[in-house]
Short mmCIF file of C-alpha atoms and ligand atoms in Angstrom, two decimals:
data_model
loop_
_atom_site.label_atom_id
_atom_site.label_comp_id
_atom_site.label_asym_id
_atom_site.label_seq_id
_atom_site.Cartn_x
_atom_site.Cartn_y
_atom_site.Cartn_z
CA MET A 41 -1.61 -7.65 25.91
CA LYS A 42 -4.55 -6.86 23.52
CA ALA A 43 -4.53 -7.96 19.99
CA LEU A 44 -7.02 -8.60 17.05
CA LEU A 45 -6.59 -11.86 16.51
CA VAL A 46 -7.99 -13.83 12.97
CA ARG A 47 -8.04 -17.55 14.57
CA GLY A 48 -9.28 -18.73 11.10
CA ALA A 49 -11.77 -18.04 8.34
CA ASN A 50 -14.65 -15.58 9.39
CA ASP A 51 -13.35 -15.62 13.08
CA VAL A 52 -11.86 -12.73 14.31
CA VAL A 53 -11.45 -11.85 18.13
CA LEU A 54 -9.81 -8.92 20.09
CA ASN A 55 -7.90 -10.93 22.58
CA GLU A 56 -5.60 -11.06 25.32
CA ILE A 57 -2.60 -12.95 23.92
CA GLU A 58 1.30 -13.44 25.61
CA MET A 59 3.73 -10.42 24.93
CA PRO A 60 5.80 -10.83 21.89
CA ILE A 61 9.35 -12.02 22.88
CA VAL A 62 12.21 -10.11 21.40
CA GLY A 63 14.86 -12.41 19.78
CA PRO A 64 18.18 -11.11 18.75
CA GLY A 65 18.31 -8.33 16.02
CA GLU A 66 14.46 -7.28 16.84
CA VAL A 67 13.46 -4.17 18.90
CA LEU A 68 9.80 -4.05 20.65
CA VAL A 69 7.66 -1.23 18.86
CA SER A 70 4.25 0.04 20.05
CA PRO A 71 2.31 0.20 16.94
CA LEU A 72 -0.19 3.58 16.97
CA VAL A 73 -1.66 3.34 13.73
CA SER A 74 -2.28 0.74 11.41
CA GLY A 75 -4.25 1.09 8.37
CA LEU A 76 -6.95 -1.45 6.99
CA CYS A 77 -6.77 -2.82 3.28
CA GLY A 78 -8.80 -5.83 0.91
CA THR A 79 -6.14 -7.85 1.63
CA ASP A 80 -7.33 -8.02 5.71
CA LEU A 81 -10.58 -8.38 4.23
CA GLU A 82 -9.05 -11.98 2.23
CA ILE A 83 -7.26 -12.63 5.39
CA ILE A 84 -10.33 -12.84 7.39
CA ALA A 85 -12.28 -14.94 4.26
CA GLY A 86 -9.64 -17.02 4.42
CA THR A 87 -9.48 -17.00 0.56
CA ILE A 88 -5.86 -15.97 0.61
CA ASP A 89 -3.43 -19.18 -0.38
CA ALA A 90 -2.60 -21.38 2.67
CA ALA A 91 1.34 -20.82 1.71
CA TYR A 92 0.77 -16.60 2.79
CA VAL A 93 -1.28 -16.68 6.05
CA HIS A 94 -0.14 -18.68 8.97
CA TYR A 95 -3.36 -18.65 11.32
CA PRO A 96 -3.68 -17.66 14.26
CA VAL A 97 -2.19 -14.24 12.70
CA VAL A 98 -2.44 -10.73 14.54
CA LEU A 99 -4.05 -8.27 11.54
CA GLY A 100 -2.03 -4.92 10.42
CA HIS A 101 0.09 -4.48 8.21
CA GLU A 102 0.39 -0.95 7.10
CA TRP A 103 1.45 1.10 10.43
CA VAL A 104 3.35 3.27 12.12
CA GLY A 105 4.39 2.93 15.50
CA ARG A 106 7.42 3.90 18.46
CA ARG A 107 9.99 2.65 19.25
CA VAL A 108 10.19 1.04 23.03
CA ASP A 109 13.60 -0.11 23.16
CA HIS A 110 16.20 1.80 24.92
CA ALA A 111 18.29 3.01 22.51
CA GLU A 112 16.45 5.19 20.32
CA ARG A 113 13.30 5.41 22.83
CA GLY A 114 10.04 6.94 21.82
CA ALA A 115 11.44 7.47 17.67
CA LEU A 116 8.29 6.84 15.44
CA VAL A 117 9.20 4.33 12.98
CA VAL A 118 8.02 2.76 10.39
CA VAL A 119 8.83 -1.20 9.04
CA GLU A 120 9.33 -3.22 5.61
CA GLY A 121 6.51 -5.74 6.35
CA ILE A 122 8.16 -8.59 4.25
CA VAL A 123 11.06 -9.83 6.06
CA PRO A 124 13.24 -11.48 3.82
CA CYS A 125 15.42 -14.24 4.16
CA GLY A 126 18.47 -12.45 3.36
CA HIS A 127 20.49 -15.41 1.88
CA CYS A 128 18.76 -16.54 -1.16
CA ASP A 129 19.92 -15.18 -5.12
CA GLU A 130 16.80 -12.44 -5.02
CA CYS A 131 17.77 -11.33 -1.62
CA GLN A 132 21.24 -11.04 -2.49
CA ARG A 133 20.61 -8.81 -5.77
CA GLY A 134 18.68 -6.65 -3.59
CA ALA A 135 15.07 -7.60 -4.34
CA PRO A 136 13.32 -8.70 -1.42
CA ASN A 137 9.92 -8.70 -3.15
CA HIS A 138 11.16 -11.86 -4.87
CA CYS A 139 12.45 -13.27 -1.59
CA ARG A 140 11.99 -17.26 -2.31
CA THR A 141 11.16 -17.50 1.50
CA TYR A 142 7.80 -15.44 1.91
CA ASP A 143 7.55 -13.79 5.30
CA GLU A 144 5.37 -11.03 6.02
CA ILE A 145 4.68 -9.04 9.11
CA GLY A 146 0.34 -9.22 9.34
CA PHE A 147 0.62 -12.53 7.41
CA THR A 148 3.09 -15.34 8.48
CA ARG A 149 3.98 -13.55 11.75
CA PRO A 150 2.07 -11.06 13.98
CA GLY A 151 1.06 -7.44 12.27
CA ALA A 152 0.92 -4.44 14.13
CA LEU A 153 -3.37 -4.56 15.75
CA SER A 154 -1.34 -5.31 19.14
CA GLU A 155 0.31 -2.98 21.99
CA PHE A 156 3.54 -4.42 21.01
CA ILE A 157 5.23 -5.93 18.28
CA ALA A 158 8.43 -7.31 17.78
CA VAL A 159 9.88 -6.26 14.76
CA PRO A 160 13.81 -7.22 13.01
CA ASP A 161 16.25 -4.25 13.43
CA HIS A 162 17.21 -4.14 10.01
CA LEU A 163 13.61 -3.56 8.32
CA ILE A 164 13.22 -0.31 10.48
CA HIS A 165 12.76 3.21 9.16
CA GLU A 166 12.85 6.33 11.44
CA LEU A 167 11.26 9.07 10.77
CA HIS A 168 11.78 13.09 11.25
CA PRO A 169 10.22 14.11 14.98
CA GLU A 170 8.06 16.34 12.96
CA VAL A 171 6.27 13.98 10.43
CA SER A 172 2.94 12.87 12.15
CA ALA A 173 2.04 9.20 12.64
CA LEU A 174 -0.89 9.32 10.26
CA ASP A 175 0.94 10.77 7.38
CA ALA A 176 3.58 7.99 8.11
CA ALA A 177 0.77 5.32 8.51
CA LEU A 178 0.04 5.30 4.46
CA VAL A 179 3.77 4.19 3.98
CA GLU A 180 3.70 0.92 3.12
CA PRO A 181 0.95 1.00 0.07
CA MET A 182 3.28 4.03 -0.43
CA ALA A 183 5.89 2.14 -1.24
CA VAL A 184 4.08 -0.31 -3.34
CA VAL A 185 3.27 2.46 -5.46
CA TRP A 186 6.79 4.46 -5.55
CA ARG A 187 8.32 1.39 -6.83
CA ALA A 188 5.86 1.25 -9.73
CA LEU A 189 6.48 4.51 -10.43
CA THR A 190 9.80 4.34 -9.80
CA ARG A 191 10.19 1.62 -11.69
CA ALA A 192 8.81 2.91 -14.81
CA HIS A 193 10.80 6.32 -15.47
CA VAL A 194 8.21 8.57 -15.53
CA LEU A 195 8.49 11.29 -17.50
CA LYS A 196 7.99 15.29 -16.81
CA ASP A 197 5.46 16.88 -18.80
CA SER A 198 3.69 13.54 -19.39
CA ARG A 199 0.06 12.95 -19.46
CA CYS A 200 -0.94 10.89 -17.04
CA LEU A 201 -4.02 8.35 -16.89
CA VAL A 202 -4.94 6.63 -13.39
CA ILE A 203 -7.64 3.61 -13.74
CA GLY A 204 -9.58 3.27 -10.29
CA ASP A 205 -10.21 5.47 -7.11
CA GLY A 206 -9.24 3.52 -4.38
CA THR A 207 -6.71 4.31 -2.12
CA VAL A 208 -3.97 2.63 -3.73
CA ALA A 209 -5.29 5.03 -7.43
CA LEU A 210 -5.37 8.15 -4.61
CA ILE A 211 -1.38 7.44 -4.07
CA CYS A 212 -0.84 6.88 -7.57
CA ALA A 213 -1.89 10.69 -8.39
CA LEU A 214 0.01 12.00 -5.11
CA LEU A 215 2.79 10.34 -5.82
CA LEU A 216 3.08 11.26 -9.92
CA GLN A 217 2.96 14.46 -9.00
CA ARG A 218 6.38 14.53 -8.26
CA PHE A 219 7.36 13.36 -11.33
CA SER A 220 6.19 17.18 -12.58
CA PRO A 221 3.20 15.00 -14.84
CA ALA A 222 1.43 17.75 -17.59
CA ASN A 223 -1.57 16.47 -15.68
CA ILE A 224 -3.18 13.71 -14.24
CA THR A 225 -6.83 12.03 -14.91
CA MET A 226 -8.31 9.41 -12.77
CA LEU A 227 -10.81 7.19 -14.71
CA GLY A 228 -12.83 5.75 -11.69
CA LEU A 229 -16.45 4.36 -11.12
CA ARG A 230 -17.55 6.71 -7.71
CA PRO A 231 -17.62 10.75 -8.41
CA ALA A 232 -18.02 10.76 -5.29
CA GLN A 233 -14.20 10.35 -4.51
CA ALA A 234 -13.38 13.22 -7.02
CA GLU A 235 -12.60 15.40 -3.97
CA LEU A 236 -9.75 13.22 -2.91
CA ALA A 237 -8.56 12.50 -6.25
CA LYS A 238 -8.18 16.93 -6.60
CA ARG A 239 -6.68 16.60 -3.29
CA ALA A 240 -3.91 13.90 -4.64
CA GLY A 241 -3.57 16.23 -7.92
CA VAL A 242 -5.71 14.92 -10.34
CA SER A 243 -7.02 17.57 -12.92
CA ALA A 244 -9.60 15.79 -14.26
CA PHE A 245 -11.81 12.90 -12.72
CA VAL A 246 -14.21 10.92 -15.12
CA THR A 247 -16.16 7.87 -15.05
CA GLU A 248 -15.11 7.32 -19.20
CA ILE A 249 -12.67 8.04 -21.10
CA GLY A 250 -12.88 8.21 -25.43
CA ASP A 251 -10.21 8.08 -27.63
CA GLU A 252 -7.95 10.38 -25.56
CA ARG A 253 -4.29 8.42 -25.55
CA PHE A 254 -1.63 9.49 -22.52
CA ASP A 255 1.51 8.99 -21.95
CA PHE A 256 1.72 6.65 -18.70
CA VAL A 257 -1.23 4.90 -17.94
CA ILE A 258 -1.25 3.10 -14.47
CA GLU A 259 -3.85 0.29 -13.41
CA ALA A 260 -4.60 0.50 -10.14
CA ALA A 261 -8.39 -1.48 -9.39
CA GLY A 262 -7.22 -5.09 -10.33
CA GLN A 263 -10.29 -5.47 -12.31
CA GLY A 264 -9.59 -7.34 -16.25
CA PRO A 265 -12.00 -4.79 -17.53
CA ALA A 266 -9.90 -2.07 -16.27
CA ILE A 267 -6.72 -3.50 -17.44
CA ALA A 268 -8.51 -3.77 -20.58
CA ARG A 269 -9.17 -0.36 -20.87
CA ALA A 270 -5.48 0.61 -19.60
CA LEU A 271 -4.03 -1.55 -22.58
CA SER A 272 -5.61 0.36 -24.88
CA SER A 273 -5.22 3.99 -23.95
CA ALA A 274 -1.39 4.63 -24.05
CA ASP A 275 -0.27 6.86 -26.42
CA ARG A 276 2.66 5.69 -29.07
CA GLY A 277 5.63 5.72 -27.17
CA GLY A 278 3.77 5.31 -24.36
CA THR A 279 4.32 3.28 -20.97
CA LYS A 280 1.53 0.81 -18.94
CA VAL A 281 2.17 -0.04 -15.38
CA LEU A 282 -0.47 -2.87 -13.94
CA LEU A 283 -0.32 -2.39 -10.58
CA GLY A 284 -3.85 -3.66 -9.21
CA LEU A 285 -3.71 -7.60 -8.67
CA PRO A 286 -6.70 -9.48 -10.21
CA ALA A 287 -8.36 -12.32 -9.61
CA GLN A 288 -6.30 -15.31 -10.54
CA GLY A 289 -6.89 -16.61 -14.02
CA THR A 290 -8.68 -13.05 -15.46
CA ALA A 291 -7.53 -12.87 -18.47
CA VAL A 292 -7.73 -9.58 -21.16
CA GLN A 293 -7.25 -9.25 -25.11
CA LEU A 294 -4.28 -8.00 -26.24
CA PHE A 295 -3.22 -6.68 -29.17
CA PRO A 296 0.13 -7.35 -30.13
CA ASP A 297 0.42 -5.59 -33.63
CA ASP A 298 -0.39 -2.41 -31.18
CA VAL A 299 2.20 -3.02 -28.81
CA VAL A 300 4.93 -3.22 -31.52
CA ASN A 301 3.54 -0.48 -34.09
CA ASN A 302 3.12 2.06 -31.43
CA ASP A 303 6.30 1.13 -29.28
CA LEU A 304 4.66 0.38 -25.86
CA ILE A 305 6.11 -0.65 -22.54
CA ILE A 306 3.90 -2.64 -20.44
CA GLN A 307 5.19 -3.39 -17.03
CA GLY A 308 3.78 -5.05 -14.07
CA SER A 309 5.18 -4.22 -10.40
CA PHE A 310 4.75 -6.24 -7.42
CA SER A 311 5.26 -5.11 -3.94
CA TYR A 312 8.33 -3.24 -2.42
CA THR A 313 11.83 -2.92 -2.73
CA ARG A 314 13.85 -1.70 0.19
CA GLN A 315 14.99 1.01 -1.45
CA SER A 316 11.21 2.30 -2.38
CA TRP A 317 10.56 2.43 1.36
CA ALA A 318 13.34 4.47 1.69
CA GLU A 319 12.52 7.18 -0.91
CA VAL A 320 9.25 7.50 0.23
CA VAL A 321 10.36 7.60 4.00
CA GLY A 322 12.63 10.62 2.84
CA LEU A 323 9.81 12.19 1.33
CA LEU A 324 7.91 12.33 4.28
CA ASN A 325 11.03 13.42 6.38
CA ASP A 326 11.65 16.44 3.56
CA ARG A 327 7.91 17.16 4.03
CA LEU A 328 7.52 16.91 0.33
CA ILE A 329 4.36 14.94 0.92
CA HIS A 330 1.67 15.18 3.17
CA PRO A 331 -0.88 12.07 2.30
CA SER A 332 -3.35 11.97 5.40
CA PHE A 333 -5.70 13.58 4.08
CA LEU A 334 -6.19 10.16 2.27
CA ILE A 335 -7.20 8.78 5.37
CA THR A 336 -11.06 9.37 5.81
CA HIS A 337 -12.13 6.34 8.77
CA ARG A 338 -10.30 6.40 11.60
CA PHE A 339 -11.63 4.11 14.27
CA VAL A 340 -10.59 2.98 18.13
CA LEU A 341 -9.40 -0.61 18.52
CA ALA A 342 -12.47 -1.71 20.38
CA ALA A 343 -14.41 -0.28 17.27
CA TRP A 344 -12.50 -3.06 14.83
CA ARG A 345 -16.01 -4.50 13.69
CA GLN A 346 -17.42 -1.04 12.61
CA ALA A 347 -13.85 -0.11 11.02
CA LEU A 348 -14.06 -3.69 8.97
CA ASP A 349 -17.63 -2.92 8.12
CA THR A 350 -16.35 0.44 6.57
CA LEU A 351 -13.77 -1.10 4.31
CA SER A 352 -15.97 -3.99 3.28
CA ASN A 353 -19.10 -1.96 2.30
CA ALA A 354 -17.64 1.18 0.07
CA PRO A 355 -20.13 3.83 0.44
CA ARG A 356 -21.29 5.12 -3.04
CA HIS A 357 -21.99 8.22 -2.09
CA GLU A 358 -19.79 9.70 -0.27
CA PRO A 359 -15.83 9.82 0.02
CA ARG A 360 -13.80 7.34 0.92
CA GLY A 361 -9.77 6.50 1.26
CA LYS A 362 -7.71 4.89 4.20
CA VAL A 363 -9.52 3.48 6.89
CA VAL A 364 -7.39 2.87 10.13
CA ILE A 365 -7.54 2.00 13.61
CA THR A 366 -5.68 4.16 15.83
CA LEU A 367 -4.00 2.35 19.03
CA ASP A 368 -4.09 4.07 22.80
CA ASN A 369 -0.44 2.87 23.05
CA ASP A 370 1.31 6.10 23.43
ZN1 ZN B 128 -2.69 -3.46 2.42
ZN1 ZN B 129 15.73 -14.20 0.09
#
């Protein structure tokens, strides 16, 4: 079968590889759409810690597909990417994102940019037949955002600030709407993103904020200056969530007296849980969210180079949301 394979640093090929062997407790799925993100570029560049990527690896960790086994043949499914060991203390207490053994689809095991993929049955979430594959393709990044938002208890009528204007920031705005905020401001660098932001529920897209303060601030850029901004822009009693992953060694100034005097909550959030997947799939299945407008660029698998180019060279003057590759596996 065909697969987009990263053989090592800066060595990507669309190649014929062996069909996956479906082991016990596994199910065969045909991927339909697979989103790309900055992490895929890091896998290609070879800049991720060797413990987290096993080369050669088939790319694709944000995806949706169809079951091809007999029981539920044809059902649209999404599959949690992190494969928890199921035995360690963290798994036992329901935190697979802290599992002591790292194993993830598209990193340490084959990803979804291929004709078939074998996945653990217990990590599958089935979609309602009316949910589109493009809407479902965004479940993985939505589960990451949803976990951050639900962990933080966003209060109704909050004045919200989203820092960043990339896909994750846009998803933050979209999902924040589920908490009935008073308003959502997005602090970004690219005004070309304003239209997408508006569709995601942002009331004001700004490139600078003055002394304005917010009840809930979520940082989705992963850059030092944006994190510093996030730390200084919450009102008294406010919550700041750090979601964007900065480069290792990034340091920012923090004034602990402000944290105490202003009664602040500062929280990080890493990856997702089974519950955040189930809840996001529930929002899709109940037709409460329709995120596919965030997909601005679609390519077929044969055009994978263009897809990667589009992802790595962010155009400053035109909107860019999620870049996806569609697979002709239906
Ligand atoms: Zn990703
Ligand atoms: Zn574990």
